[in-house]
Coordinates of C-alpha atoms and ligand atoms in Angstrom, one line a residue:
X1 CA 0.1 0.1 0.2
X2 CA 1.3 3.5 -0.9
X3 CA 1.8 5.8 2.3
X4 CA -1.3 7.5 3.5
X5 CA -1.0 11.1 3.0
X6 CA -4.4 12.7 3.8
X7 CA -5.3 12.3 7.7
X8 CA -8.7 12.6 8.8
X9 CA -9.7 13.4 12.3
X10 CA -13.1 12.8 13.2
X11 CA -14.7 14.7 15.8
X12 CA -17.9 14.1 17.6
X13 CA -20.4 12.9 15.0
X14 CA -18.3 12.4 12.2
X15 CA -15.9 10.1 14.1
X16 CA -18.6 7.6 14.6
X17 CA -19.9 8.1 11.1
X18 CA -16.7 7.5 9.3
X19 CA -15.6 4.8 11.6
X20 CA -18.5 2.8 10.2
X21 CA -17.8 3.6 6.7
X22 CA -14.0 3.6 6.5
X23 CA -12.7 0.2 5.5
X24 CA -9.2 -0.9 5.9
X25 CA -6.6 -2.0 8.3
X26 CA -6.7 -0.9 11.9
X27 CA -3.2 0.0 13.1
X28 CA -2.2 0.2 16.8
X29 CA 0.6 2.7 16.9
X30 CA 2.7 3.9 19.8
X31 CA 4.4 7.2 19.8
X32 CA 6.9 8.9 22.4
X33 CA 3.9 11.0 23.5
X34 CA 1.9 7.9 24.3
X35 CA -0.8 6.0 22.5
X36 CA -3.2 8.0 20.1
X37 CA -6.9 8.2 20.8
X38 CA -7.3 4.6 19.3
X39 CA -6.2 2.5 16.3
X40 CA -5.8 4.4 12.9
X41 CA -7.7 3.1 10.1
X42 CA -5.7 3.2 7.1
X43 CA -7.1 2.7 3.7
X44 CA -8.7 4.1 0.6
X45 CA -11.7 6.2 0.7
X46 CA -13.1 8.2 -2.2
X47 CA -10.2 7.5 -4.4
X48 CA -7.6 8.6 -2.0
X49 CA -5.2 7.0 0.6
X50 CA -6.5 8.1 4.0
X51 CA -5.6 7.6 7.6
X52 CA -8.7 7.9 9.8
X53 CA -8.6 8.5 13.6
X54 CA -11.6 9.4 15.7
X55 CA -10.5 12.0 18.1
X56 CA -12.4 10.8 21.2
X57 CA -11.5 7.2 20.8
X58 CA -13.6 4.5 19.1
X59 CA -16.3 4.4 21.8
X60 CA -16.1 8.1 22.3
X61 CA -14.5 7.9 25.6
X62 CA -12.1 10.7 25.8
X63 CA -13.0 14.1 26.8
X64 CA -11.6 17.2 25.2
X65 CA -9.2 17.7 27.9
X66 CA -7.8 14.3 28.0
X67 CA -7.4 13.8 24.2
X68 CA -3.9 12.8 23.4
X69 CA -3.4 15.4 20.8
X70 CA 0.4 15.1 20.7
X71 CA 0.1 11.3 20.1
X72 CA -2.5 11.8 17.5
X73 CA -0.7 14.1 15.4
X74 CA 2.8 12.2 15.9
X75 CA 1.0 8.9 14.9
X76 CA -0.3 10.5 11.8
X77 CA 3.2 12.0 10.9
X78 CA 4.7 8.6 11.7
X79 CA 2.3 7.1 8.8
X80 CA 3.5 9.7 6.3
X81 CA 0.6 11.9 6.6
X82 CA 1.2 15.4 5.3
X83 CA -2.3 16.9 5.0
X84 CA -4.9 16.6 8.0
X85 CA -8.7 17.4 7.3
X86 CA -10.2 17.5 10.8
X87 CA -13.9 18.0 12.1
X88 CA -15.5 19.2 15.2
X89 CA -18.8 19.9 16.8
X90 CA -19.4 23.6 17.8
X91 CA -21.9 25.7 19.2
X92 CA -22.8 28.9 17.0
X93 CA -22.2 32.4 18.2
X94 CA -23.6 34.1 15.2
X95 CA -27.4 34.1 14.2
X96 CA -26.3 33.5 10.6
X97 CA -24.4 30.6 11.4
X98 CA -27.1 28.1 11.7
X99 CA -27.2 24.8 13.2
X100 CA -26.7 21.9 10.9
X101 CA -24.4 24.1 8.7
X102 CA -20.6 23.8 8.3
X103 CA -18.0 26.4 8.7
X104 CA -14.3 26.2 7.3
X105 CA -12.7 27.9 10.0
X106 CA -10.0 30.6 9.3
X107 CA -9.1 31.8 13.0
X108 CA -9.1 30.5 16.4
X109 CA -8.7 31.8 20.1
X110 CA -7.1 29.7 22.6
X111 CA -8.9 29.5 25.9
X112 CA -7.6 26.3 26.9
X113 CA -5.5 25.9 29.9
X114 CA -4.7 22.3 31.0
X115 CA -3.3 20.7 27.7
X116 CA 0.1 19.8 26.4
X117 CA 0.5 22.1 23.4
X118 CA 4.0 21.7 21.9
X119 CA 6.1 18.8 20.9
X120 CA 9.2 20.8 22.2
X121 CA 8.6 21.2 26.1
X122 CA 12.2 19.8 26.8
X123 CA 13.8 21.9 24.2
X124 CA 14.9 23.0 21.6
X125 CA 13.1 26.4 21.9
X126 CA 11.0 26.5 18.9
X127 CA 8.4 29.4 17.8
X128 CA 6.3 28.7 14.7
X129 CA 4.3 31.2 13.0
X130 CA 0.6 30.8 13.9
X131 CA -1.1 33.9 12.8
X132 CA -3.0 31.8 10.0
X133 CA -3.6 28.7 11.9
X134 CA -5.2 26.8 9.1
X135 CA -3.5 25.8 5.8
X136 CA -4.8 28.2 3.1
X137 CA -4.4 25.6 0.4
X138 CA -6.4 23.1 2.2
X139 CA -9.1 25.7 3.0
X140 CA -9.3 26.7 -0.7
X141 CA -9.8 23.1 -1.7
X142 CA -12.6 22.7 1.0
X143 CA -14.2 25.9 -0.3
X144 CA -14.1 24.7 -3.9
X145 CA -15.7 21.4 -2.8
X146 CA -18.2 23.3 -0.8
X147 CA -19.8 24.3 -4.3
X148 CA -20.6 20.8 -4.9
X149 CA -22.4 19.9 -1.7
X150 CA -26.2 20.8 -0.8
X151 CA -25.4 22.0 3.0
X152 CA -24.5 25.6 3.4
X153 CA -20.6 25.9 4.1
X154 CA -19.4 29.2 5.6
X155 CA -15.9 30.4 4.1
X156 CA -14.6 31.6 7.2
X157 CA -15.1 31.6 11.1
X158 CA -13.2 32.5 14.2
X159 CA -13.2 29.4 16.7
X160 CA -13.1 29.9 20.4
X161 CA -11.5 26.9 21.9
X162 CA -12.6 26.3 25.6
X163 CA -11.4 23.9 27.9
X164 CA -14.4 22.4 28.6
X165 CA -16.1 19.9 29.4
X166 CA -18.7 22.2 30.7
X167 CA -20.2 24.8 28.2
X168 CA -19.8 28.3 28.6
X169 CA -21.6 30.7 30.9
X170 CA -23.9 33.0 29.4
X171 CA -21.4 35.8 30.2
X172 CA -18.7 34.1 28.7
X173 CA -20.8 33.6 25.5
X174 CA -21.4 37.2 25.1
X175 CA -17.8 37.9 25.7
X176 CA -16.8 35.6 23.0
X177 CA -19.2 37.3 20.6
X178 CA -17.5 40.6 21.6
X179 CA -14.1 38.8 20.7
X180 CA -15.6 38.4 17.2
X181 CA -15.9 34.8 17.8
X182 CA -18.1 32.9 15.6
X183 CA -17.9 29.4 17.1
X184 CA -17.3 27.7 20.4
X185 CA -15.8 24.3 20.5
X186 CA -13.3 22.3 22.6
X187 CA -11.0 20.4 20.4
X188 CA -9.2 22.5 17.9
X189 CA -6.4 23.3 20.0
X190 CA -3.6 22.3 20.6
X191 CA -4.5 20.0 17.7
X192 CA -3.9 22.9 15.0
X193 CA -0.8 24.1 16.7
X194 CA 1.0 20.6 16.9
X195 CA 0.0 20.1 13.2
X196 CA 1.9 23.3 12.3
X197 CA 4.9 22.3 14.4
X198 CA 4.8 18.8 12.8
X199 CA 4.7 20.9 9.4
X200 CA 1.4 19.5 8.2
X201 CA -1.5 21.1 6.4
X202 CA -4.2 21.2 8.7
X203 CA -7.8 22.4 8.1
X204 CA -10.9 22.4 10.5
X205 CA -14.7 21.7 9.3
X206 CA -16.8 22.9 12.2
X207 CA -20.2 21.4 12.5
X208 CA -22.6 24.0 14.0
X209 CA -24.9 21.8 16.3
X210 CA -26.9 24.4 18.1
X211 CA -26.7 28.2 19.1
X212 CA -24.6 28.9 22.2
X213 CA -26.2 30.2 25.2
X214 CA -26.0 33.7 24.1
X215 CA -29.3 33.3 22.3
X216 CA -32.5 32.6 24.2
X217 CA -33.2 28.8 23.9
X218 CA -36.4 28.2 21.9
X219 CA -39.5 26.8 23.7
X220 CA -39.7 23.2 24.2
X221 CA -37.4 22.6 27.2
X222 CA -34.3 20.6 27.6
X223 CA -35.3 17.4 26.1
X224 CA -36.4 19.1 22.9
X225 CA -33.0 21.0 22.6
X226 CA -31.0 17.9 23.1
X227 CA -33.0 16.1 20.4
X228 CA -32.4 19.0 18.1
X229 CA -28.8 19.0 18.8
X230 CA -28.4 15.4 18.0
X231 CA -30.3 15.8 14.7
X232 CA -28.0 18.5 13.9
X233 CA -25.0 16.7 14.6
X234 CA -26.1 13.7 12.5
X235 CA -26.9 16.2 9.6
X236 CA -23.8 18.1 10.0
X237 CA -21.7 14.9 10.1
X238 CA -23.1 13.6 7.0
X239 CA -22.7 17.0 5.3
X240 CA -19.1 17.1 6.4
X241 CA -18.4 13.6 5.1
X242 CA -19.7 14.5 1.9
X243 CA -17.6 17.7 1.8
X244 CA -14.5 15.7 2.7
X245 CA -15.1 13.1 0.0
X246 CA -15.5 15.9 -2.7
X247 CA -12.4 17.6 -1.2
X248 CA -10.2 14.3 -1.6
X249 CA -10.8 14.4 -5.4
X250 CA -9.7 18.2 -5.6
X251 CA -6.5 17.8 -3.6
X252 CA -3.9 16.8 -5.9
X253 CA -4.5 19.9 -8.0
X254 CA -4.4 22.1 -4.9
X255 CA -0.7 20.9 -3.9
X256 CA 2.0 23.3 -2.9
X257 CA 2.7 26.9 -2.2
X258 CA 1.2 27.1 1.3
X259 CA 4.5 26.8 3.6
X260 CA 3.2 24.5 6.1
X261 CA 5.8 21.8 5.1
X262 CA 8.6 24.1 6.2
X263 CA 7.0 25.7 9.1
X264 CA 10.1 25.0 11.4
X265 CA 12.5 27.2 9.0
X266 CA 13.5 30.1 11.1
X267 CA 11.4 28.9 14.1
X268 CA 14.1 26.7 15.8
X269 CA 15.7 29.5 18.0
X270 CA 18.1 27.2 20.1
X271 CA 21.5 25.8 19.1
X272 CA 20.6 22.0 18.8
X273 CA 23.7 21.1 20.6
X274 CA 22.5 22.6 23.6
X275 CA 19.4 20.1 23.7
X276 CA 19.8 16.4 25.3
X277 CA 20.7 13.9 22.8
X278 CA 17.7 11.7 24.1
X279 CA 15.3 14.8 23.3
X280 CA 16.8 15.2 19.8
X281 CA 16.4 11.5 19.1
X282 CA 13.0 11.6 20.1
X283 CA 12.0 14.6 18.0
X284 CA 14.4 13.3 15.0
X285 CA 11.1 13.1 12.6
X286 CA 10.9 16.8 13.0
X287 CA 14.5 17.9 13.5
X288 CA 16.2 15.4 11.0
X289 CA 16.9 18.2 8.3
X290 CA 18.2 20.7 11.0
X291 CA 20.5 17.9 12.5
X292 CA 21.9 17.2 8.7
X293 CA 22.6 21.0 8.1
X294 CA 24.2 21.3 11.5
X295 CA 26.6 18.1 10.4
X296 CA 27.2 19.5 7.1
X297 CA 28.5 22.9 8.6
Ligands
ZN1 ZN1 -0.5 23.7 3.9

C-alpha cells in the first residue's frame, strides 16, 4: 500500500460515522507521546489513501481535555501523513451560522488551560508562526468542494476553543461574541498548533450543532433541545463526510505553495547542540533536516 497522505481526524459525530464507513487496516501505533486516541484506520476512501482517527476514541470515551493530541498528530506523521482534515462539533455564536451548517474556520482563539500544546517542551526552543492557523491551500480545496455539496458551508469563522467539558456561561458566550468569535468548541487546540509544529497542512470543518447560550433557547425545554442538537449533529456529520469526499478528489490539483511543510524553518531558536541527545533522538522526525544541516557545517 502507498503511504497514507491524507489524515482525517473525526470529531464528535463524524468520528462515529466514518468509523462505520472506513474500510481498511486498523493500526495500533505507539509514539514518544503515548498512544493515540485509538487504532488508526488506514485504507482507501473516495479514491484517496487516508488515515482515519476518531479524536474521542472508537467508543467516544475521551473528553476534550484528555484527548492525546500530541500522540494523535505524531502517529499520523509517522504514517507519512502530510495533510490533515479535521472536524469538530461547535456551538454557533452568530445568528447567520445556523445549526446544521458547516464552517471552514480561518481563525482560532485559545481559551484552553490544561493541555500539552507543544512537542518541544524539553527543548529546543521553537516558535512557529501561527498568525494563520489553518492551511490556506487546504481551506481553498474545501471551499471549492463546498460548491458541490447541498449544505451551506461558511467560508470563514473564528473558533473559540474552550477547555470544557462544561459549556460556557452566558457571560462568557457574550464575551466570545465581543471578541468576534463565530463558534465555540473544545478540540481545535492544541491540535492545530501541533500540526503546524509537525509541518503538516491542517484545516478544520466545524459542525454547528446549536446556538451557544448567548441566544435564548427556543420553547420546548431541555429534552427538545438535546434532540435538536443530536439531529443537527447527524445532519452536519453527513454533510462534513460529503464535503471531505469531494475535497479528496480536488486535493492533488491544489498541492504546494502553502508553506506548512517548512513551518520549522526560522522557527528553531536554540542551538541544537544544547538540547539533550535523547530529546533530539525523540524529535528526530521533526528535526532531522536541521541536524543534517548542522552536521554539514
Ligand atoms: Zn499547507
